């Protein structure tokens, strides 16, 4: 009997001990103070990879501050029945993360083919959209896989989304929307993306909204492999539709199931303060040191309306990144093809150099392809393949500089063609061929907007008509003056003819000559887009480890040369001034202008002290696209960051 009582008492003690342990796990550890900051961690595409090492890095960086939410945007293990939210919570605890509440969320991914979930997020029908969690400072809404993939489902669910967030209880909170499928995806598996973009833009007018996505891993990210954050005011093409300006922040949640070639796995830590949102990437070995905005803060606006984008031309260029201003983005290359400095460079050697891009077209429709070629004798072939079936093609071969043009008509049932250029191997000349400005439009002519010409000289203004001076009026003969009597007082004795009988026409009005404006009052328009980085990295191309945040860019000297550049079309025979505002603690930073008087012309100024630098230059005899750039060369002694606050390009006074 005594043994039984002892056994019961021991069981009660053990249960109480376990209850205390669980309670300690879900609360802030003893002796650690909570801060006013809110921390959330997001990731995607784990593919069975443990997130514990990455979360350990997050915990070390937070130094005891609690994490308020962890979300995974799809593609967990392939058999999701074996993985539940409770499993995710255990991983968080084992990483040593101070966890303020036991809150975690998951959404379906395209590899999560079945399964149920104890938190009600992962449902067998994959219609798992809904407002999942709300806290004092934030709320989390999850978009299910099918609700982004299917346009009909997107119509219904996006309307439900707008209805759900009108709750006044969400006012003042940051709304995080998590989806496995992004909005800009190019796999044709998110047909609801344009619908959701409109709904999200509408929702963000009254609140701070961050959209987090996965699925595209590292090599298919927004715009290029180094851009993972598009701040409010930036733009994307929802499923390749018309470019749309964003009222919300667009963010890659972080590709977890990585390798050395796929970013080695990382997650995104978002810190919410009263005034800002801070985004930081973390890998298993610590902070992510790649080229995306690793430590970027954007201001909280709690509502935002982006400036509308320029009107999208009806018959615009169908080729993405045809000017190569975004590097190799959207192009597939082979051989020794190099895409750099806004051009594609192909040469004949032991390999065939080529590039290609798949373009959506309409059946039985005529199109025209055009590209600029610089060649000193090496033959380059430019054209399209699969225009009327698998092995059909139209192309032209060039061995001299000029413009290559190919007009073709697609066959019945053809919905895509492959635009290509190639330089065959083992040619007698190995001079590099330079290609630029690929354009593909409907019809047989490239519109002027895609193929700019020198503007016609304006007509001379009409000279204002000068009123004709009327003929002098006929003055009637004066009557004879009658004789006067001697000694008279001077009266004539007769009336003077009425002067009113003599016409006296008014002088014609002199036409007014408009005042010539004072040149000092003429303000030149800014020619660089997003010149103060208010929209983050929009319109800028960067290389090396250059980082662009809202309001500034950071360049430093290391193993790579950091460059920040933008291309702009300028008038011929015109003088311009480019000005840069920057901060440096000793590292050399260069302000550069390239291509202003021919493709390979350049001018630069180097600075080692903070301040403002400028270059005044005059363009050549032909209208040209020039490059404005800031650059910090690699392997300098001083490796501190150089901060660029903005660049300005205007016509010189």
XYZ file of C-alpha atoms in Angstrom:
653
model
C 0.000 0.000 0.000
C 2.805 2.385 0.962
C 4.588 1.613 -2.328
C 1.393 2.453 -4.279
C 0.961 5.788 -2.420
C 4.637 6.636 -2.988
C 4.267 5.812 -6.665
C 1.221 8.085 -7.005
C 2.981 10.938 -5.206
C 6.054 10.520 -7.436
C 3.853 10.660 -10.538
C 2.204 13.878 -9.338
C 5.606 15.467 -8.682
C 6.846 14.484 -12.148
C 3.720 15.879 -13.821
C 4.069 19.170 -11.954
C 7.739 19.343 -12.975
C 6.855 18.724 -16.645
C 4.094 21.335 -16.512
C 6.551 23.879 -15.128
C 9.057 23.012 -17.876
C 6.478 23.493 -20.661
C 5.409 26.790 -19.107
C 9.011 27.951 -19.010
C 9.473 27.006 -22.684
C 6.683 29.245 -23.963
C 7.509 32.302 -21.864
C 10.410 34.707 -21.721
C 13.341 33.120 -19.822
C 13.787 34.302 -16.251
C 15.938 37.415 -15.858
C 15.499 38.569 -19.506
C 13.611 41.776 -20.181
C 11.173 42.099 -23.029
C 11.748 45.009 -25.384
C 9.171 47.084 -27.241
C 10.380 45.668 -30.550
C 8.446 42.878 -32.266
C 10.468 40.164 -34.021
C 9.113 37.810 -36.692
C 10.991 35.162 -38.668
C 9.891 33.911 -42.086
C 11.210 31.287 -44.487
C 10.113 29.041 -47.341
C 11.039 25.923 -49.310
C 12.591 23.926 -46.468
C 12.235 20.617 -48.387
C 12.817 18.692 -45.170
C 15.810 20.786 -44.074
C 16.028 21.544 -40.346
C 15.546 25.203 -39.498
C 17.164 24.839 -36.052
C 20.685 25.994 -37.157
C 19.295 29.128 -38.843
C 17.104 29.971 -35.860
C 20.131 29.537 -33.590
C 21.854 32.311 -35.580
C 18.760 34.478 -35.157
C 18.726 33.810 -31.403
C 22.397 34.792 -31.091
C 21.757 38.066 -32.927
C 18.728 38.925 -30.793
C 20.680 38.276 -27.587
C 17.703 37.228 -25.514
C 14.988 39.308 -27.182
C 11.909 37.196 -27.850
C 10.595 36.096 -31.239
C 6.858 36.687 -31.602
C 6.059 34.622 -34.702
C 7.680 32.113 -37.067
C 6.083 31.475 -40.475
C 6.937 29.037 -43.264
C 5.620 29.766 -46.761
C 5.253 26.264 -48.144
C 7.270 23.285 -49.388
C 8.022 21.667 -46.028
C 8.722 17.920 -46.355
C 6.981 16.227 -49.262
C 4.836 14.194 -46.884
C 3.256 16.915 -44.791
C 1.303 14.426 -42.678
C 4.562 13.788 -40.836
C 5.045 17.478 -40.068
C 2.742 19.565 -37.902
C 2.843 23.015 -36.381
C 3.679 21.424 -33.038
C 6.827 20.027 -34.681
C 7.752 23.531 -35.835
C 7.335 24.846 -32.288
C 9.658 22.140 -30.936
C 12.310 23.135 -33.506
C 12.031 26.765 -32.433
C 12.541 25.864 -28.786
C 15.469 23.556 -29.497
C 17.236 26.427 -31.283
C 17.377 28.371 -28.024
C 15.071 31.087 -29.294
C 13.365 33.136 -26.594
C 9.763 32.659 -27.669
C 7.159 35.049 -26.306
C 4.213 32.926 -27.423
C 3.762 29.491 -28.913
C 2.720 30.849 -32.310
C 3.811 29.484 -35.674
C 2.151 29.266 -39.085
C 2.584 27.354 -42.321
C 1.062 27.630 -45.774
C 0.836 25.032 -48.518
C 3.501 24.742 -51.210
C 3.359 22.989 -54.560
C 5.321 20.018 -53.134
C 2.999 19.644 -50.132
C 0.638 17.262 -51.891
C -1.442 16.133 -48.931
C -1.839 16.385 -45.196
C -3.762 17.854 -42.316
C -2.603 20.200 -39.599
C -3.460 20.562 -35.962
C -3.566 24.368 -36.305
C -5.972 24.220 -39.238
C -3.612 25.809 -41.744
C -2.718 22.935 -44.053
C -5.974 21.464 -45.296
C -6.446 18.628 -47.818
C -8.271 20.868 -50.325
C -5.382 23.378 -50.226
C -7.848 26.270 -49.745
C -6.097 27.385 -46.604
C -6.388 31.160 -46.964
C -7.411 33.245 -43.996
C -6.474 35.663 -41.241
C -4.411 33.309 -39.114
C -3.155 35.306 -36.153
C -3.387 38.770 -34.633
C -1.211 40.310 -31.953
C -0.821 43.736 -30.390
C 1.538 44.960 -33.136
C 0.916 42.690 -36.134
C -1.395 40.261 -37.917
C -0.659 37.337 -40.252
C -2.802 36.409 -43.253
C -2.010 33.221 -45.195
C -2.841 32.738 -48.900
C -3.270 29.091 -49.853
C -1.536 27.518 -52.823
C -4.684 27.025 -54.860
C -5.992 30.515 -54.103
C -2.951 32.045 -55.831
C -2.624 29.417 -58.550
C -6.210 29.551 -59.840
C -7.674 32.830 -61.108
C -11.278 31.859 -60.262
C -10.292 30.977 -56.688
C -8.261 34.199 -56.473
C -11.322 36.291 -57.383
C -13.296 34.748 -54.536
C -10.552 34.626 -51.918
C -9.145 38.106 -52.546
C -12.643 39.508 -51.993
C -12.842 37.544 -48.729
C -9.410 38.909 -47.806
C -10.523 42.528 -48.246
C -13.617 41.796 -46.194
C -11.606 40.130 -43.409
C -9.150 42.983 -42.918
C -11.746 45.746 -42.651
C -12.005 44.812 -38.970
C -11.121 47.912 -36.939
C -9.198 45.659 -34.557
C -6.442 45.523 -37.215
C -5.987 49.296 -37.382
C -2.410 50.336 -36.623
C -1.042 46.786 -36.931
C 1.464 45.650 -39.556
C -0.238 43.063 -41.781
C 2.028 40.251 -43.006
C 0.605 38.294 -45.941
C 2.345 34.952 -46.522
C 2.093 32.973 -49.780
C 4.213 30.198 -51.212
C 3.666 31.493 -54.748
C 4.986 34.991 -55.544
C 3.261 37.614 -57.652
C 5.978 37.958 -60.310
C 6.395 34.204 -60.945
C 7.259 33.083 -64.478
C 6.179 29.441 -64.244
C 2.591 30.111 -65.316
C 1.315 28.554 -62.088
C -0.021 31.673 -60.357
C -2.777 32.948 -62.614
C -4.344 34.789 -59.681
C -1.306 37.052 -59.184
C -2.718 40.171 -60.959
C -5.963 39.835 -58.969
C -4.114 39.528 -55.659
C -1.800 42.443 -56.533
C -4.829 44.691 -56.973
C -6.359 43.483 -53.689
C -3.108 43.930 -51.761
C -2.603 47.411 -53.196
C -6.126 48.326 -52.110
C -5.532 46.947 -48.610
C -2.214 48.775 -48.195
C -3.780 52.209 -48.685
C -4.924 52.158 -45.036
C -2.273 50.010 -43.319
C 1.333 48.808 -43.394
C 1.435 45.605 -45.471
C 4.320 43.209 -46.193
C 3.917 40.373 -48.726
C 6.276 37.387 -48.163
C 6.751 34.686 -50.771
C 8.744 31.580 -51.674
C 8.791 29.029 -54.533
C 11.306 30.783 -56.778
C 14.335 29.850 -54.681
C 17.427 31.845 -55.583
C 17.812 31.844 -59.350
C 14.313 33.055 -60.201
C 13.965 35.900 -57.725
C 12.486 39.298 -58.483
C 14.367 41.113 -61.259
C 17.768 39.483 -60.617
C 19.453 37.057 -58.250
C 20.508 39.797 -55.852
C 17.217 41.636 -55.298
C 14.855 40.196 -52.711
C 13.180 43.292 -51.303
C 10.990 45.697 -53.278
C 9.942 48.575 -50.993
C 6.721 50.545 -51.229
C 6.727 52.608 -54.392
C 8.663 49.982 -56.354
C 7.100 47.950 -59.146
C 6.760 44.381 -60.409
C 5.028 42.608 -63.280
C 2.341 40.369 -61.720
C 2.662 37.121 -63.716
C 4.193 39.107 -66.590
C 1.195 41.417 -66.909
C 1.464 45.212 -67.142
C 4.007 46.591 -64.622
C 2.291 47.643 -61.407
C 3.470 50.145 -58.777
C 3.269 48.690 -55.258
C 1.624 50.253 -52.214
C 3.153 47.493 -50.061
C 6.562 45.911 -49.375
C 7.412 42.834 -51.457
C 9.810 40.409 -49.758
C 11.373 36.984 -50.321
C 10.666 34.992 -47.142
C 13.991 33.126 -47.445
C 14.899 29.881 -49.197
C 15.702 27.342 -46.447
C 16.532 24.131 -48.303
C 19.722 25.511 -49.742
C 23.165 24.442 -50.834
C 26.362 26.308 -51.681
C 24.918 27.221 -55.081
C 21.534 28.150 -53.643
C 22.409 30.639 -50.907
C 23.238 27.935 -48.332
C 19.769 28.307 -46.816
C 18.534 31.460 -45.096
C 15.504 32.928 -43.353
C 14.407 36.552 -42.932
C 14.154 38.271 -39.556
C 11.762 41.238 -39.557
C 11.865 43.650 -36.622
C 8.883 45.967 -36.164
C 9.359 49.212 -34.255
C 7.057 52.164 -33.896
C 8.639 53.890 -36.894
C 10.402 51.277 -39.057
C 10.503 47.765 -40.468
C 13.968 46.204 -40.445
C 14.810 43.221 -42.684
C 17.790 40.950 -41.967
C 18.844 37.637 -43.524
C 20.323 34.773 -41.478
C 22.029 31.518 -42.446
C 23.164 28.679 -40.210
C 26.562 30.367 -39.878
C 25.280 33.848 -39.038
C 24.045 36.954 -40.871
C 23.596 36.464 -44.588
C 26.409 38.223 -46.465
C 25.130 38.003 -50.031
C 24.182 40.911 -52.248
C 20.586 41.470 -51.249
C 19.555 44.145 -48.769
C 20.896 42.258 -45.738
C 20.206 44.950 -43.172
C 17.629 47.257 -44.683
C 15.149 49.451 -42.841
C 12.140 51.159 -44.378
C 9.881 53.712 -42.678
C 6.414 52.693 -41.497
C 3.733 54.755 -43.180
C 0.606 52.855 -42.054
C -0.883 53.462 -45.472
C 0.674 54.309 -48.816
C -0.284 55.153 -52.395
C 2.522 54.759 -54.943
C 3.039 57.180 -57.780
C 1.397 55.738 -60.925
C 3.757 54.254 -63.492
C 4.057 55.814 -66.947
C 1.374 54.711 -69.377
C 2.206 51.273 -70.753
C 2.374 51.381 -74.575
C -0.098 49.085 -76.298
C 2.461 47.708 -78.743
C 5.506 47.729 -76.497
C 8.628 45.589 -76.532
C 7.811 41.939 -75.750
C 11.411 41.109 -74.863
C 12.274 41.401 -71.189
C 15.512 43.280 -70.459
C 16.231 43.773 -74.158
C 18.775 46.504 -73.332
C 20.660 44.240 -70.868
C 20.417 47.048 -68.300
C 19.431 44.380 -65.751
C 22.423 42.197 -66.582
C 21.583 38.652 -67.679
C 18.092 38.726 -66.173
C 15.540 36.858 -68.376
C 18.258 35.623 -70.781
C 19.711 32.115 -70.989
C 23.312 32.039 -72.205
C 25.751 29.346 -73.248
C 29.365 29.030 -74.368
C 31.445 32.017 -73.390
C 28.699 34.621 -73.743
C 29.226 37.591 -71.422
C 26.527 40.094 -70.471
C 28.031 43.192 -68.887
C 27.934 46.994 -69.091
C 24.533 46.951 -70.779
C 25.538 44.718 -73.730
C 25.832 41.058 -74.707
C 29.274 39.986 -75.942
C 29.750 36.852 -78.070
C 32.956 35.582 -79.691
C 34.022 32.663 -81.864
C 36.366 30.207 -80.190
C 36.212 26.581 -79.129
C 32.534 26.982 -78.135
C 29.449 28.405 -79.801
C 28.388 31.514 -77.884
C 24.639 32.057 -77.728
C 21.795 33.656 -75.841
C 18.051 33.091 -75.975
C 14.741 34.073 -74.424
C 11.307 32.424 -74.623
C 8.575 34.921 -75.562
C 4.786 34.484 -75.411
C 3.137 35.317 -78.755
C -0.219 34.955 -80.494
C -0.890 32.400 -83.259
C -1.034 33.516 -86.899
C 0.343 36.957 -86.072
C 3.145 38.953 -87.708
C 6.017 40.216 -85.536
C 9.255 42.136 -86.114
C 12.507 41.471 -84.260
C 15.284 44.046 -84.213
C 18.732 44.159 -82.569
C 21.774 46.416 -82.764
C 25.033 44.749 -83.850
C 28.677 45.807 -83.614
C 30.935 43.405 -85.526
C 34.284 43.659 -87.250
C 33.757 40.610 -89.455
C 32.662 37.844 -87.092
C 29.329 36.391 -88.213
C 26.395 36.496 -85.783
C 22.992 34.936 -86.458
C 19.914 36.624 -84.973
C 16.360 35.379 -85.247
C 13.534 33.256 -83.833
C 12.964 29.525 -83.544
C 9.804 27.406 -83.257
C 7.673 30.061 -84.969
C 5.553 27.486 -86.798
C 6.573 24.239 -85.142
C 9.512 22.632 -83.388
C 12.142 22.940 -86.133
C 11.073 26.110 -87.936
C 13.044 29.352 -87.762
C 13.600 32.753 -89.350
C 16.922 34.560 -88.975
C 19.470 36.898 -90.489
C 23.285 36.666 -90.461
C 25.417 39.784 -89.929
C 29.175 40.281 -90.375
C 29.206 44.076 -90.064
C 27.876 46.658 -87.651
C 24.314 47.794 -88.100
C 20.730 46.849 -87.238
C 19.494 43.285 -87.706
C 15.788 42.991 -88.565
C 13.701 39.828 -88.877
C 9.964 39.856 -89.700
C 8.024 36.610 -89.272
C 4.506 35.227 -88.882
C 3.657 32.647 -86.235
C 1.908 29.439 -87.182
C -1.475 28.139 -86.105
C -1.489 27.132 -82.448
C 1.928 28.692 -81.713
C 1.892 30.520 -78.360
C 5.621 31.045 -77.794
C 8.801 31.519 -79.814
C 12.467 31.519 -78.910
C 14.414 34.672 -79.717
C 18.096 33.836 -80.144
C 21.508 35.062 -81.201
C 24.596 32.918 -81.734
C 28.185 33.127 -82.915
C 29.364 29.765 -84.236
C 32.719 28.385 -83.113
C 35.943 28.088 -85.132
C 35.350 31.110 -87.383
C 38.314 32.680 -89.155
C 37.898 35.841 -87.099
C 37.461 35.785 -83.335
C 36.640 39.461 -82.790
C 33.928 39.911 -80.192
C 30.421 40.699 -81.452
C 28.482 43.185 -79.294
C 24.669 43.039 -79.234
C 22.270 45.531 -77.704
C 18.665 46.757 -77.696
C 16.664 43.663 -78.669
C 13.091 44.645 -79.563
C 10.149 42.418 -80.563
C 6.779 43.954 -81.426
C 3.644 43.062 -83.346
C 3.505 44.198 -86.946
C 6.176 45.015 -89.481
C 7.592 48.230 -88.013
C 9.287 49.129 -84.748
C 7.424 52.113 -83.227
C 9.414 55.271 -82.576
C 9.082 54.764 -78.808
C 11.140 51.570 -79.133
C 13.459 52.885 -81.851
C 14.010 56.554 -80.996
C 15.052 58.902 -83.743
C 16.467 62.373 -83.652
C 13.526 64.733 -83.162
C 12.595 66.888 -86.086
C 13.566 70.520 -85.759
C 10.558 72.496 -84.572
C 8.835 74.671 -87.095
C 9.708 78.333 -86.964
C 6.951 80.162 -85.078
C 4.640 82.170 -87.243
C 5.471 85.865 -87.367
C 2.456 87.756 -86.011
C 0.577 89.705 -88.619
C 1.327 93.429 -88.507
C -1.810 95.446 -89.228
C -1.670 97.336 -92.493
C -1.260 101.084 -91.973
C -4.345 102.713 -93.514
C -3.924 105.149 -96.367
C -3.682 108.779 -95.414
C -7.229 110.192 -95.555
C -8.102 112.554 -98.341
C -8.144 116.011 -96.836
C -10.676 118.291 -98.594
C -9.445 121.522 -100.067
C -9.479 124.318 -97.555
C -11.980 127.094 -98.416
C -10.584 130.462 -99.364
C -9.971 132.664 -96.373
C -12.296 135.636 -96.609
C -10.797 139.071 -96.500
C -11.132 140.906 -93.205
C -11.894 144.551 -92.644
C -9.032 146.812 -91.602
C -8.970 147.590 -87.913
C -11.011 144.558 -86.951
C -10.376 142.747 -83.699
C -9.201 139.701 -85.531
C -12.477 137.817 -85.912
C -12.669 136.377 -89.311
C -16.220 137.199 -89.659
C -16.904 133.597 -90.774
C -16.732 130.082 -89.166
C -13.668 127.887 -89.397
C -14.451 124.621 -91.156
C -15.431 121.856 -88.673
C -12.325 119.847 -87.835
C -14.552 116.807 -87.432
C -14.836 116.664 -91.153
C -11.185 115.560 -91.301
C -10.773 111.820 -90.546
C -8.187 111.060 -87.807
C -7.846 107.267 -87.601
C -6.460 105.705 -84.391
C -2.997 104.168 -84.474
C -3.192 100.322 -84.864
C -2.443 98.238 -81.726
C 1.172 97.019 -81.568
C 1.175 93.213 -81.091
C 2.563 92.151 -77.702
C 5.912 90.336 -77.774
C 6.144 87.605 -75.136
C 8.812 88.146 -72.498
C 11.946 86.055 -72.892
C 12.293 83.963 -69.740
C 15.301 84.614 -67.575
C 17.659 81.645 -67.988
C 18.333 81.671 -64.265
C 14.651 80.924 -63.669
C 14.545 77.855 -65.920
C 14.765 74.684 -63.834
C 16.188 71.641 -65.633
C 14.230 68.423 -65.132
C 15.877 65.565 -63.256
C 16.819 62.856 -65.784
C 17.670 59.980 -63.426
C 14.842 57.792 -62.124
C 14.630 57.209 -58.362
C 17.736 59.376 -58.043
C 17.466 59.623 -54.227
C 16.698 55.909 -53.705
C 13.254 56.701 -52.292
C 12.059 53.506 -54.004
C 15.044 51.420 -52.926
C 16.805 49.679 -55.815
C 14.237 50.505 -58.505
C 15.830 51.549 -61.838
C 19.375 50.975 -60.513
C 21.732 48.178 -61.550
C 24.335 47.074 -59.039
C 27.248 44.668 -58.907
C 29.668 43.332 -56.327
C 28.277 43.647 -52.804
C 26.489 46.957 -53.374
C 23.465 47.352 -51.110
C 20.569 49.715 -51.743
C 18.192 50.724 -48.977
C 15.474 53.325 -48.886
C 17.212 56.688 -49.155
C 20.813 55.576 -49.661
C 23.202 53.037 -51.212
C 26.271 51.399 -49.645
C 29.448 50.496 -51.581
C 32.632 49.104 -50.057
C 35.995 47.705 -51.108
C 36.491 43.964 -50.719
C 37.079 41.060 -53.053
C 34.639 42.572 -55.578
C 34.304 45.989 -57.172
C 31.056 47.551 -55.969
C 29.179 49.474 -58.659
C 25.911 51.384 -58.817
C 24.702 52.506 -62.241
C 21.772 53.653 -64.360
C 21.438 54.105 -68.125
C 19.663 57.141 -69.590
C 19.004 58.408 -73.127
C 20.369 61.896 -73.797
C 20.141 64.389 -76.648
C 22.992 64.930 -79.086
C 25.327 67.948 -78.875
C 24.025 68.876 -75.428
C 25.877 69.682 -72.210
C 24.842 67.970 -68.969
C 26.018 67.955 -65.349
C 25.902 64.908 -63.083
C 26.234 65.488 -59.330
C 26.640 62.960 -56.500
C 26.254 63.355 -52.730
C 28.328 60.837 -50.790
C 30.085 60.009 -47.541
C 33.469 58.247 -47.338
C 35.928 57.773 -44.501
C 38.945 57.407 -46.773
C 38.034 54.770 -49.344
C 38.253 55.941 -52.950
C 34.878 56.356 -54.652
C 34.523 57.208 -58.333
C 31.820 59.177 -60.132
C 31.695 57.980 -63.752
C 30.022 58.846 -67.068
C 30.258 56.323 -69.890
C 29.255 56.344 -73.556
C 28.568 60.075 -73.798
C 30.596 60.517 -77.024
C 30.539 57.051 -78.493
C 30.061 53.626 -76.992
C 33.465 53.367 -75.308
C 34.013 56.978 -74.229
C 34.185 57.620 -70.496
C 35.116 60.247 -67.929
C 35.473 59.906 -64.153
C 36.420 61.736 -60.961
C 37.818 60.042 -57.817
C 37.161 61.253 -54.262
C 38.533 60.229 -50.846
C 36.685 62.750 -48.690
C 32.966 63.212 -48.090
C 31.036 65.852 -49.938
C 29.609 66.458 -53.379
C 31.226 65.590 -56.697
C 30.208 66.591 -60.197
C 31.121 66.083 -63.848
C 30.025 68.290 -66.743
C 30.148 66.720 -70.194
C 28.859 67.250 -73.715
C 27.297 64.468 -75.769
C 28.428 63.621 -79.283
C 26.735 64.183 -82.603
C 24.255 61.328 -82.177
C 21.600 60.681 -79.579
C 22.958 58.004 -77.253
C 22.319 55.961 -74.129
C 24.902 56.851 -71.493
C 25.831 55.309 -68.167
C 25.905 57.229 -64.884
C 27.753 55.257 -62.195
C 29.380 55.311 -58.760
C 32.157 52.770 -58.149
C 34.406 51.579 -55.323
C 37.294 49.455 -56.602
C 38.204 46.203 -54.848
C 41.226 45.454 -52.635
C 41.571 48.939 -51.154
C 43.177 49.447 -47.757
C 40.049 51.131 -46.409
C 37.093 48.706 -46.468
C 34.554 50.913 -44.676
C 31.236 51.602 -46.397
C 30.893 54.529 -48.767
C 27.368 55.924 -48.560
C 25.723 57.472 -51.627
C 22.710 59.616 -50.789
C 21.745 60.445 -54.346
C 22.782 61.390 -57.860
C 21.368 64.105 -60.084
C 21.598 64.534 -63.864
C 20.353 67.740 -65.505
C 21.080 69.863 -68.544
C 23.864 72.283 -67.784
C 22.826 75.903 -67.359
